[in-house]
Amino acid sequence: MEARSPKEAALAALRTWRSFMDDRDPLVIAAARAGASQAEIIEASALAKGTVRTILISRQEDTQVTTTTTDPLTGLHHPHYLRTDHEGAFRKFVFRPFTGEEPEPTSGDKIYATHRAALGADLAQELTDEYRLAHQQWQIARFKTALRPLAKEAPPLWNAYVTAKAAMEETFAAFDTTPDTMWKSQILKLSRAHDAAWEAAVNWDDHAERMAALADEHLKGVSVTNVLIQEAAAEAGVDSRDWVIEYSAEVYRDSSMAGVHDRVRRLIDRHKTELKAGGMLRTD
């Protein structure tokens, strides 16, 4: 993939500011520093001309202080680095948003080993922490980018599972009002409902396993939660709050009790047990 120029990358990040409200002003400043004109900034951000001018003027003094204040890590920061906020004893590194298309950030361990002698332990550790967070944010962005196409394909499969499972349960519940002379017909309906629910559950789990496999591939060392999947799906315009996805593809491969097909299997077993107890199915 052809590398973006610093100005192109800055403008691309600026277009995302609505998702990162706290970073709007720094992104405007970063774009200006990268050589973008006010017209280009206005076009990328969709901000009013007066708003852009105000941001640039109001931050001018801060910019001057930044350029005259000695930063012992100048020239060593990750290219997406914007600033470091201090919250009590903690440091918060602020980056412009990653897309996942950037080169993989250098690992924190390599950063420490490279700069320990020149910077000393404390500064080397600060730079290490910065790069570790940059790497994590890059991983998450890369995962979300990879997941979005699968997220867009998922709703019909999930809806088919939900519909088939509900139909199966309704068919079983109908035995309470089915005349004795019709129970064979109702059992046939239930058998077909079982098959449909099982097929829909397996189809969903196959797709969910593909999404979990992306997490295995892209999020090594990152705590994977459904929140990340929900965020990626939401960015693709999809509501995934009810989806059932195991945290790793290995769960699907290593356990017969993973995913929604296990829920359907247990329901089918319960249905058959109750029908046998009621004398509607053979027990042998």
Coordinates of N, CA, C and O in Angstrom, one line a residue, residues 11-146:
L11 N -4.6 15.0 7.5 CA -5.9 15.4 7.0 C -6.9 14.2 7.1 O -8.0 14.4 7.5
A12 N -6.4 13.0 6.9 CA -7.2 11.8 7.0 C -7.6 11.6 8.5 O -8.8 11.3 8.8
A13 N -6.7 11.9 9.4 CA -7.0 11.8 10.8 C -8.0 12.9 11.2 O -9.0 12.6 12.0
L14 N -7.9 14.1 10.7 CA -8.8 15.2 11.0 C -10.2 14.9 10.6 O -11.1 15.3 11.3
R15 N -10.4 14.1 9.5 CA -11.7 13.7 9.1 C -12.5 12.9 10.1 O -13.7 12.7 10.0
T16 N -11.7 12.3 11.1 CA -12.4 11.4 12.1 C -12.7 12.2 13.4 O -13.1 11.5 14.3
W17 N -12.5 13.5 13.4 CA -12.5 14.2 14.7 C -13.9 14.0 15.4 O -13.9 14.1 16.7
R18 N -15.0 13.8 14.7 CA -16.3 13.7 15.3 C -16.3 12.5 16.2 O -17.2 12.4 17.2
S19 N -15.5 11.5 16.0 CA -15.5 10.3 16.8 C -14.5 10.5 18.0 O -14.5 9.7 18.9
F20 N -13.8 11.6 18.0 CA -12.8 11.8 19.0 C -12.8 13.3 19.4 O -11.9 14.1 19.1
M21 N -14.0 13.7 20.0 CA -14.2 15.1 20.2 C -13.1 15.8 21.0 O -12.7 16.9 20.7
D22 N -12.5 15.1 22.0 CA -11.4 15.7 22.8 C -10.2 16.0 21.9 O -9.4 16.9 22.3
D23 N -10.1 15.4 20.8 CA -8.9 15.6 19.9 C -9.1 16.5 18.7 O -8.3 16.7 17.9
R24 N -10.3 17.2 18.7 CA -10.6 18.0 17.5 C -9.5 19.1 17.4 O -8.9 19.3 16.3
D25 N -9.3 19.9 18.4 CA -8.3 21.0 18.3 C -6.9 20.5 18.0 O -6.2 21.0 17.1
P26 N -6.4 19.5 18.8 CA -5.1 19.0 18.4 C -4.9 18.5 17.0 O -3.9 18.6 16.4
L27 N -6.0 17.9 16.5 CA -6.0 17.4 15.1 C -5.9 18.5 14.1 O -5.2 18.4 13.1
V28 N -6.6 19.6 14.4 CA -6.5 20.8 13.6 C -5.1 21.3 13.6 O -4.5 21.7 12.5
I29 N -4.5 21.4 14.8 CA -3.1 21.9 14.9 C -2.2 21.0 14.2 O -1.3 21.5 13.5
A30 N -2.4 19.7 14.4 CA -1.4 18.7 13.7 C -1.5 18.9 12.2 O -0.5 18.8 11.5
A31 N -2.7 19.1 11.7 CA -2.8 19.2 10.2 C -2.1 20.5 9.7 O -1.4 20.5 8.7
A32 N -2.2 21.6 10.5 CA -1.6 22.8 10.2 C 0.0 22.6 10.2 O 0.7 23.1 9.3
R33 N 0.4 21.9 11.2 CA 1.9 21.7 11.4 C 2.4 20.9 10.2 O 3.6 21.0 9.8
A34 N 1.5 20.0 9.7 CA 1.9 19.1 8.6 C 1.9 19.8 7.3 O 2.3 19.2 6.2
G35 N 1.5 21.1 7.3 CA 1.6 21.8 6.0 C 0.2 22.0 5.3 O 0.2 22.6 4.2
A36 N -0.9 21.6 6.0 CA -2.2 21.8 5.4 C -2.6 23.2 5.5 O -2.4 23.9 6.5
S37 N -3.2 23.7 4.4 CA -3.7 25.1 4.4 C -5.0 25.2 5.2 O -5.7 24.1 5.5
Q38 N -5.5 26.4 5.5 CA -6.7 26.5 6.2 C -7.9 26.0 5.4 O -8.8 25.3 5.9
A39 N -7.8 26.2 4.1 CA -8.9 25.7 3.2 C -8.9 24.1 3.3 O -10.0 23.5 3.3
E40 N -7.8 23.5 3.3 CA -7.7 22.0 3.3 C -8.2 21.5 4.7 O -8.9 20.5 4.7
I41 N -7.9 22.3 5.7 CA -8.4 21.9 7.1 C -9.9 22.0 7.2 O -10.6 21.1 7.7
I42 N -10.4 23.1 6.6 CA -11.9 23.3 6.6 C -12.6 22.2 5.9 O -13.6 21.7 6.3
E43 N -12.0 21.8 4.7 CA -12.7 20.8 3.9 C -12.6 19.5 4.6 O -13.6 18.7 4.6
A44 N -11.5 19.1 5.2 CA -11.4 17.8 5.9 C -12.2 17.7 7.1 O -12.8 16.7 7.4
S45 N -12.3 18.8 7.9 CA -13.0 18.8 9.2 C -14.4 19.1 9.1 O -15.2 18.8 10.0
A46 N -14.8 19.8 8.0 CA -16.2 20.4 7.9 C -16.5 21.4 9.0 O -17.7 21.6 9.4
L47 N -15.5 22.0 9.5 CA -15.6 23.1 10.5 C -15.8 24.4 9.8 O -15.3 24.6 8.7
A48 N -16.4 25.3 10.5 CA -16.6 26.7 10.0 C -15.2 27.4 9.9 O -14.3 27.1 10.7
K49 N -15.1 28.3 9.0 CA -13.8 29.0 8.8 C -13.4 29.7 10.1 O -12.2 29.7 10.5
G50 N -14.4 30.4 10.7 CA -14.1 31.1 12.0 C -13.6 30.1 13.1 O -12.8 30.5 13.9
T51 N -14.2 28.9 13.1 CA -13.8 28.0 14.2 C -12.4 27.5 14.0 O -11.6 27.5 15.0
V52 N -12.0 27.2 12.7 CA -10.6 26.8 12.5 C -9.7 28.0 12.8 O -8.6 27.7 13.5
R53 N -10.0 29.2 12.4 CA -9.1 30.3 12.7 C -9.0 30.5 14.2 O -7.9 30.7 14.7
T54 N -10.1 30.4 15.0 CA -10.0 30.5 16.4 C -9.1 29.5 17.1 O -8.4 29.8 18.0
I55 N -9.3 28.2 16.6 CA -8.4 27.1 17.1 C -6.9 27.4 16.9 O -6.1 27.3 17.8
L56 N -6.6 27.9 15.7 CA -5.2 28.1 15.3 C -4.7 29.3 16.1 O -3.5 29.3 16.6
I57 N -5.5 30.3 16.3 CA -5.0 31.5 17.1 C -4.9 31.2 18.5 O -3.9 31.5 19.2
S58 N -5.9 30.5 19.1 CA -5.9 30.2 20.5 C -4.8 29.3 20.9 O -4.3 29.3 22.1
R59 N -4.4 28.4 20.0 CA -3.3 27.5 20.3 C -1.9 28.0 19.9 O -0.9 27.4 20.1
Q60 N -1.9 29.2 19.3 CA -0.6 29.8 18.9 C 0.4 29.9 20.0 O 1.6 29.5 19.9
E61 N -0.1 30.4 21.1 CA 0.8 30.6 22.2 C 1.3 29.3 22.8 O 2.5 29.1 23.1
D62 N 0.4 28.3 22.9 CA 0.8 27.0 23.3 C 1.8 26.4 22.4 O 2.8 25.7 22.8
T63 N 1.6 26.6 21.1 CA 2.6 26.1 20.1 C 3.9 26.7 20.2 O 5.0 26.0 20.1
Q64 N 4.0 28.0 20.5 CA 5.2 28.6 20.7 C 5.9 28.1 21.9 O 7.2 27.9 21.9
V65 N 5.2 27.9 23.0 CA 5.8 27.3 24.2 C 6.3 25.9 23.9 O 7.4 25.6 24.4
T66 N 5.6 25.1 23.2 CA 6.0 23.8 22.9 C 7.3 23.8 22.1 O 8.2 23.0 22.3
T67 N 7.5 24.7 21.2 CA 8.7 24.7 20.3 C 9.9 25.3 21.1 O 11.0 25.0 20.7
T68 N 9.6 26.1 22.1 CA 10.8 26.6 22.9 C 11.1 25.9 24.1 O 12.1 26.0 24.7
T69 N 10.1 25.0 24.6 CA 10.4 24.2 25.8 C 11.1 22.9 25.4 O 10.7 22.3 24.4
T70 N 12.1 22.6 26.1 CA 12.9 21.4 25.8 C 12.1 20.1 26.1 O 11.7 19.9 27.3
D71 N 11.9 19.3 25.1 CA 11.3 18.0 25.3 C 12.4 17.0 25.1 O 12.9 16.8 24.0
P72 N 12.8 16.3 26.2 CA 13.9 15.3 26.1 C 13.7 14.2 25.1 O 14.6 13.5 24.7
L73 N 12.4 14.0 24.7 CA 12.0 12.9 23.8 C 11.8 13.5 22.4 O 11.3 12.7 21.5
T74 N 12.1 14.7 22.1 CA 11.8 15.3 20.8 C 12.6 14.5 19.7 O 13.7 14.1 19.9
G75 N 11.9 14.2 18.7 CA 12.4 13.4 17.6 C 12.3 11.9 17.8 O 12.7 11.1 16.9
L76 N 11.9 11.5 19.0 CA 11.8 10.1 19.3 C 10.4 9.6 19.4 O 10.1 8.4 19.4
H77 N 9.4 10.5 19.5 CA 8.0 10.1 19.7 C 7.5 9.4 18.4 O 8.0 9.5 17.3
H78 N 6.5 8.6 18.7 CA 5.8 7.9 17.5 C 5.2 9.0 16.6 O 4.7 10.1 17.1
P79 N 5.1 8.8 15.3 CA 4.6 9.8 14.4 C 3.2 10.3 14.7 O 2.8 11.4 14.4
H80 N 2.4 9.4 15.4 CA 1.0 9.8 15.7 C 0.9 10.5 17.0 O -0.2 10.9 17.4
Y81 N 2.0 10.6 17.7 CA 2.0 11.2 19.1 C 1.6 12.7 19.0 O 2.1 13.4 18.1
L82 N 0.6 13.1 19.9 CA 0.2 14.5 19.9 C 0.7 15.2 21.2 O 1.3 16.3 21.1
R83 N 0.5 14.6 22.3 CA 0.9 15.2 23.6 C 0.9 14.2 24.7 O 0.3 13.1 24.5
T84 N 1.4 14.6 25.8 CA 1.2 13.8 27.1 C 0.5 14.6 28.1 O 0.9 15.7 28.5
D85 N -0.6 14.1 28.6 CA -1.4 14.7 29.6 C -1.0 14.0 30.9 O -0.9 12.8 31.0
H86 N -0.9 14.8 32.0 CA -0.5 14.3 33.3 C -1.7 14.3 34.2 O -2.3 15.4 34.4
E87 N -2.2 13.2 34.7 CA -3.3 13.1 35.5 C -2.8 12.5 36.9 O -2.7 11.3 37.1
G88 N -2.5 13.4 37.8 CA -1.9 13.0 39.0 C -0.5 12.3 38.8 O 0.3 12.9 38.2
A89 N -0.4 11.1 39.3 CA 0.9 10.4 39.1 C 0.9 9.7 37.7 O 2.0 9.0 37.4
F90 N -0.1 9.8 37.0 CA -0.2 9.0 35.8 C 0.0 9.8 34.5 O -0.4 11.0 34.5
R91 N 0.5 9.2 33.5 CA 0.7 9.9 32.2 C -0.4 9.3 31.2 O -0.6 8.1 31.2
K92 N -0.9 10.2 30.4 CA -1.9 9.8 29.4 C -1.3 10.3 28.1 O -1.2 11.4 27.8
F93 N -1.0 9.3 27.2 CA -0.5 9.6 25.9 C -1.6 9.8 24.9 O -2.5 9.0 24.9
V94 N -1.6 10.9 24.2 CA -2.7 11.2 23.3 C -2.1 11.1 21.8 O -1.1 11.7 21.5
F95 N -2.7 10.3 21.0 CA -2.3 10.1 19.6 C -3.5 10.5 18.7 O -4.6 10.5 19.1
R96 N -3.1 10.9 17.5 CA -4.1 11.1 16.5 C -4.6 9.7 16.1 O -3.8 8.7 16.2
P97 N -5.9 9.5 15.7 CA -6.4 8.2 15.5 C -5.6 7.4 14.5 O -5.2 7.9 13.5
F98 N -5.5 6.1 14.8 CA -4.9 5.1 13.9 C -5.9 4.6 13.0 O -7.1 4.5 13.3
T99 N -5.5 4.2 11.8 CA -6.4 3.5 10.8 C -6.1 2.0 10.7 O -6.9 1.2 10.2
G100 N -4.9 1.6 11.2 CA -4.4 0.2 11.1 C -3.6 0.0 9.8 O -3.1 -1.0 9.6
E101 N -3.6 1.0 8.9 CA -2.9 0.9 7.6 C -1.5 1.4 7.8 O -0.6 1.2 6.9
E102 N -1.1 2.0 8.9 CA 0.2 2.5 9.1 C 1.2 1.3 9.4 O 0.8 0.2 9.7
P103 N 2.5 1.6 9.2 CA 3.5 0.6 9.6 C 3.3 0.2 11.1 O 2.9 1.0 11.9
E104 N 3.6 -1.0 11.4 CA 3.4 -1.5 12.8 C 4.4 -0.7 13.7 O 5.6 -0.7 13.4
P105 N 3.9 -0.1 14.8 CA 4.8 0.6 15.7 C 5.9 -0.3 16.3 O 5.6 -1.5 16.5
T106 N 7.0 0.2 16.5 CA 8.1 -0.5 17.1 C 7.7 -1.0 18.5 O 7.0 -0.3 19.2
S107 N 8.1 -2.2 18.9 CA 7.7 -2.8 20.2 C 8.3 -2.0 21.3 O 9.4 -1.5 21.2
G108 N 7.6 -2.0 22.4 CA 8.1 -1.3 23.6 C 9.4 -1.8 24.1 O 10.3 -1.1 24.5
D109 N 9.6 -3.2 24.1 CA 10.8 -3.8 24.6 C 12.0 -3.3 23.7 O 13.1 -3.0 24.3
K110 N 11.8 -3.2 22.4 CA 12.9 -2.8 21.5 C 13.3 -1.3 21.8 O 14.4 -0.9 21.8
I111 N 12.2 -0.5 22.0 CA 12.5 0.9 22.3 C 13.3 1.1 23.6 O 14.3 1.8 23.6
Y112 N 13.0 0.3 24.6 CA 13.7 0.4 25.9 C 15.2 0.0 25.7 O 16.1 0.7 26.1
A113 N 15.4 -1.1 25.0 CA 16.7 -1.6 24.8 C 17.6 -0.6 24.0 O 18.8 -0.4 24.2
T114 N 16.9 0.0 23.0 CA 17.6 1.0 22.1 C 18.0 2.3 22.8 O 19.1 2.8 22.6
H115 N 17.2 2.8 23.7 CA 17.3 4.1 24.3 C 17.7 4.2 25.7 O 17.9 5.3 26.3
R116 N 17.8 3.0 26.4 CA 18.1 3.0 27.8 C 19.4 3.7 28.2 O 19.5 4.5 29.1
A117 N 20.5 3.5 27.4 CA 21.8 4.0 27.7 C 21.8 5.5 27.5 O 22.3 6.3 28.4
A118 N 21.2 6.0 26.4 CA 21.2 7.4 26.1 C 20.3 8.3 26.9 O 20.6 9.4 27.3
L119 N 19.1 7.7 27.3 CA 18.1 8.5 27.9 C 18.0 8.3 29.4 O 17.5 9.1 30.2
G120 N 18.5 7.2 29.9 CA 18.4 6.8 31.3 C 17.1 6.0 31.5 O 16.2 6.0 30.6
A121 N 17.0 5.4 32.6 CA 15.9 4.4 32.8 C 14.5 5.1 32.8 O 13.6 4.5 32.2
D122 N 14.3 6.2 33.4 CA 13.0 6.9 33.5 C 12.5 7.3 32.2 O 11.3 7.0 31.8
L123 N 13.3 8.0 31.4 CA 12.8 8.5 30.1 C 12.7 7.4 29.1 O 11.7 7.4 28.3
A124 N 13.6 6.4 29.2 CA 13.4 5.2 28.3 C 12.1 4.5 28.6 O 11.4 4.0 27.7
Q125 N 11.8 4.4 29.9 CA 10.5 3.8 30.3 C 9.3 4.6 29.8 O 8.3 4.0 29.3
E126 N 9.4 5.9 29.9 CA 8.3 6.8 29.4 C 8.1 6.5 27.9 O 7.0 6.4 27.4
L127 N 9.2 6.5 27.1 CA 9.1 6.3 25.7 C 8.6 4.9 25.4 O 7.8 4.7 24.5
T128 N 9.0 3.9 26.2 CA 8.5 2.6 26.0 C 7.0 2.5 26.2 O 6.3 1.9 25.5
D129 N 6.5 3.1 27.3 CA 5.1 3.1 27.6 C 4.3 3.8 26.4 O 3.2 3.3 26.1
E130 N 4.9 4.9 25.9 CA 4.2 5.5 24.8 C 4.1 4.6 23.6 O 3.0 4.5 23.0
Y131 N 5.2 3.9 23.2 CA 5.1 3.0 22.1 C 4.3 1.8 22.3 O 3.7 1.3 21.4
R132 N 4.2 1.3 23.5 CA 3.3 0.2 23.8 C 1.9 0.6 23.6 O 1.1 -0.2 23.0
L133 N 1.5 1.8 24.0 CA 0.1 2.2 23.8 C -0.1 2.5 22.3 O -1.2 2.2 21.8
A134 N 0.9 3.1 21.6 CA 0.7 3.3 20.2 C 0.5 2.0 19.5 O -0.4 1.8 18.6
H135 N 1.2 0.9 19.9 CA 1.1 -0.4 19.3 C -0.3 -1.0 19.5 O -0.9 -1.5 18.7
Q136 N -0.8 -0.8 20.8 CA -2.1 -1.3 21.1 C -3.2 -0.6 20.3 O -4.1 -1.3 19.8
Q137 N -3.1 0.7 20.2 CA -4.1 1.4 19.5 C -4.1 1.1 18.0 O -5.1 1.0 17.3
W138 N -2.9 0.8 17.5 CA -2.7 0.4 16.1 C -3.3 -1.0 15.9 O -4.0 -1.2 14.9
Q139 N -3.1 -1.9 16.8 CA -3.7 -3.2 16.7 C -5.2 -3.2 16.7 O -5.9 -3.8 15.9
I140 N -5.8 -2.3 17.6 CA -7.2 -2.2 17.7 C -7.8 -1.7 16.4 O -8.8 -2.1 15.9
A141 N -7.1 -0.6 15.9 CA -7.6 0.0 14.6 C -7.5 -1.0 13.5 O -8.4 -1.1 12.6
R142 N -6.5 -1.8 13.4 CA -6.3 -2.8 12.4 C -7.3 -3.9 12.5 O -7.9 -4.4 11.5
F143 N -7.6 -4.3 13.7 CA -8.7 -5.3 14.0 C -10.0 -4.8 13.5 O -10.8 -5.5 12.8
K144 N -10.4 -3.5 13.9 CA -11.7 -3.0 13.5 C -11.8 -2.9 12.0 O -12.9 -3.2 11.4
T145 N -10.7 -2.5 11.3 CA -10.8 -2.4 9.9 C -11.0 -3.7 9.2 O -11.8 -3.9 8.3
A146 N -10.4 -4.8 9.8 CA -10.6 -6.1 9.2 C -11.9 -6.7 9.5 O -12.5 -7.5 8.8

